[in-house]
Amino acid sequence: MEKSDLQNAMHMLHQQLKGRRFFIVLDDIWQEEAWESLLAAFPYEDRASRLLLTSRSRDIPRNAQYVHDLQLLNPDKSWQLFLKKAFINNTDGKCPEDLENIGREILRKCNGLPLAITVVGGLLVRQRQSESEWERVLKGLNSHLGRSGSSVSAILELSYQDLPPQLKSCFLCLGFFKEDAVIRARKLVNLWIAEGMVSQEGEGKERVEEIARSYSDELINRNMVQVKEWGKFDQVKTCYVHDLLRELSITKANKEISFEILRQGKSQPLDKARHRAIYCSTESFIHPPNTHLRSLFVHGAGKVDDSPSYWKSFVLLKVLDFEDFDLKNLPDTIGALTSLRYLGLRNTKIKELPSSLGRLKNLEVLDIAKNFGLKVPNVLWKMANLRHLYMSGIRCQFPLIIDALRNLQTLIHIPANSWAFDQHLSHMTTLHKLGIELEESTDVGKLCTSLAMLQNLVYLNLSGPVSQCRQSLDGLNFLHSLTQLKLDVFLTKLPGASNFPPNLSYLSLEDTLLQEDPMPVLQELPKLLHLNMRDAYSGAVMMISQKGFLKLKVLSLRSLLELRKNTSRKRCYASDQTTRDLQMPSSKEPP
């Protein structure tokens, strides 16, 4: 962020907080200068407001009124955490008697550090529960401890060495992301595949994403990756990596796959680096050409060299990620990167894509979402290997041709005027997830008829501007393969239960602002397991009958601002089921 932008942001924050009581947490402040530069943003008034800082440096809070030093876990709490992590698969969560002594010896090496206990627990949970196996772990721990002198480093090193080869490769990619980054699980999976780190031996290519998902689940089970947010059906939506594990990933990647991090004016590039992450400011930062480079991640802001000779030097590049980068234009020379398999342009400032993009014949993932108003040329149909296409709010001079993409699995979100309403859709047999941005003139009935040709479609997202969409959704019942539906359009009322997809198990209603109580319809959906509602209903009362929602497991209610009372003759979330995110900020009587 430029200094002027920072000053403006601080002034705006100061004005918003002035005259109010607030409690603000500033997490992980490293430098005293950074803390002092932010002080002006917070009004100093006698209103019982509080600032809470966390830091690893004792110099940071020198002017704080109160300092709380986090203590290490005592032996009892250490043992409780150890049992929770190492015996998560045991029904009773207890340590067998024959393993308790060696377990406590392993725990003693952790020195009460929660991260060390968590990671070593994740290591042990993958081992056979036998003395010989745990003795092997203890021996390895002592060996690494002798070399590093740090219990945490020894445990992290041992956990890394215990990973199977394919998981080691995946773990090394975690250092490509910024510190404290919230990582979309979907992006992580796509990157691993593009990097060639997911084996397809003995598996059909359509299942490669599921294999990669199992890799991420395994790293989470081993506590090498932490879950940030859960999605539907207990799938991980976002995750993050602890700072120390990220540092381990960077160190290992530097040695094993020639990974380097370049910072503005502070780094000397390697001659034969194969993977590179760049942290740059607003100045032009021209990193040197490299014919060996396989992946490039750019963070920050800056100008990109658009000379043909420069980009042609990256002939072997498979992954190029500019996500959240202040990129204002994409050079036409991008078409020279014919080996590219992943191109990430999410949330940049690009206004138009060059037509040379059509030359990327090997591209499998194109992410141009969150570039609202982006002009997209009609060349995507040339990318025969494209598997995942993410867009939102794009502009097209001519409707995009997409029915030629026979390998496409994900298409989120395509304008309705670019959707092909013809028989060629039957060739798109691999399309599983689809998002369509509706328009005022969209014939939803005709749209659903065309969607019925997609025999493997399981997820559909229909969205549109609130001011334009009062859509009738008749025709959804033709979608027999569909199990997940998200409606993000303004509706007066829902269609009847018989007009919904017959196999629907997940339904999300967002910004629908229904005027009629939706529960009499929704409770009749026979296979519904998960119902999410956000800004979905403008009424004050919802009624659920005793025989409604026979299979519902998750009910999430958010921002139903007028809801005052939920009258139910039966709790639709019975004792053997769960309810998440039951949030109604304006409700006086919670359900």
Coordinates of N, CA and C in Angstrom, one line a residue, residues 8 26 48 52 77 91 95 104 114 118 130 140 152 159 263 267 277 286 318 381 430 432 497-498 518-519 551 573 583:
N8 N -4.7 7.9 4.2 CA -6.2 8.1 3.9 C -7.0 7.0 4.7
L26 N -5.1 -6.3 17.1 CA -4.1 -6.2 16.1 C -3.2 -7.4 16.3
A48 N -13.5 3.9 27.5 CA -13.3 2.5 27.9 C -13.0 1.6 26.7
L52 N -6.0 -4.6 21.7 CA -5.3 -5.8 22.1 C -4.3 -6.1 21.0
K77 N -2.4 -30.1 31.2 CA -3.0 -29.6 30.0 C -2.3 -30.1 28.8
T91 N -12.4 -44.3 20.0 CA -13.7 -44.0 20.5 C -13.7 -43.4 21.9
C95 N -5.4 -43.1 26.1 CA -4.1 -43.7 25.7 C -4.0 -45.1 26.3
R104 N 4.3 -40.1 27.3 CA 4.7 -39.0 28.2 C 6.1 -38.6 27.9
P114 N 2.0 -25.7 22.5 CA 0.8 -26.2 21.8 C 1.1 -26.7 20.4
T118 N 0.5 -30.4 19.1 CA -0.4 -30.7 18.0 C 0.2 -31.4 16.8
S130 N 1.6 -49.1 18.7 CA 2.4 -50.2 19.3 C 3.6 -49.6 19.9
G140 N 13.6 -41.1 16.4 CA 13.8 -40.1 15.4 C 13.7 -38.7 16.0
V152 N 10.7 -27.8 18.9 CA 9.8 -27.5 17.9 C 10.3 -27.9 16.5
S159 N 8.0 -34.7 11.5 CA 6.7 -34.8 10.9 C 6.8 -34.7 9.4
R263 N 12.5 -10.2 -3.0 CA 11.9 -9.0 -2.4 C 12.5 -7.8 -3.1
S267 N 17.0 -9.1 -2.7 CA 17.2 -10.5 -3.0 C 18.1 -10.7 -4.3
A277 N 8.6 -16.8 -5.9 CA 7.6 -15.9 -5.3 C 8.2 -14.6 -5.2
I286 N 11.4 -5.7 -12.2 CA 11.7 -6.7 -13.3 C 12.6 -7.8 -12.8
K318 N 4.5 -23.3 -15.8 CA 3.3 -24.1 -15.8 C 2.2 -23.3 -14.9
W381 N -12.8 -20.9 -26.2 CA -13.1 -22.1 -26.8 C -11.9 -22.8 -27.4
T430 N -18.4 -33.7 -18.8 CA -17.6 -33.6 -17.6 C -18.0 -32.5 -16.7
H432 N -19.4 -30.5 -14.0 CA -20.0 -30.8 -12.7 C -20.6 -29.6 -11.9
A497 N -42.6 -27.4 -4.1 CA -41.5 -28.4 -3.8 C -41.3 -29.4 -5.0
S498 N -42.4 -29.7 -5.7 CA -42.3 -30.6 -6.8 C -41.5 -30.0 -8.0
P518 N -40.9 -19.3 3.3 CA -40.4 -20.4 2.4 C -40.5 -21.8 3.1
M519 N -40.7 -21.8 4.4 CA -40.6 -23.1 5.1 C -41.7 -24.1 4.6
K551 N -35.0 -35.1 6.9 CA -33.5 -35.5 6.8 C -32.6 -34.4 7.1
Y573 N -33.9 -29.7 13.7 CA -32.5 -30.2 14.0 C -32.6 -31.0 15.2
Q583 N -27.8 -17.5 13.1 CA -27.5 -16.1 13.5 C -28.7 -15.2 12.9

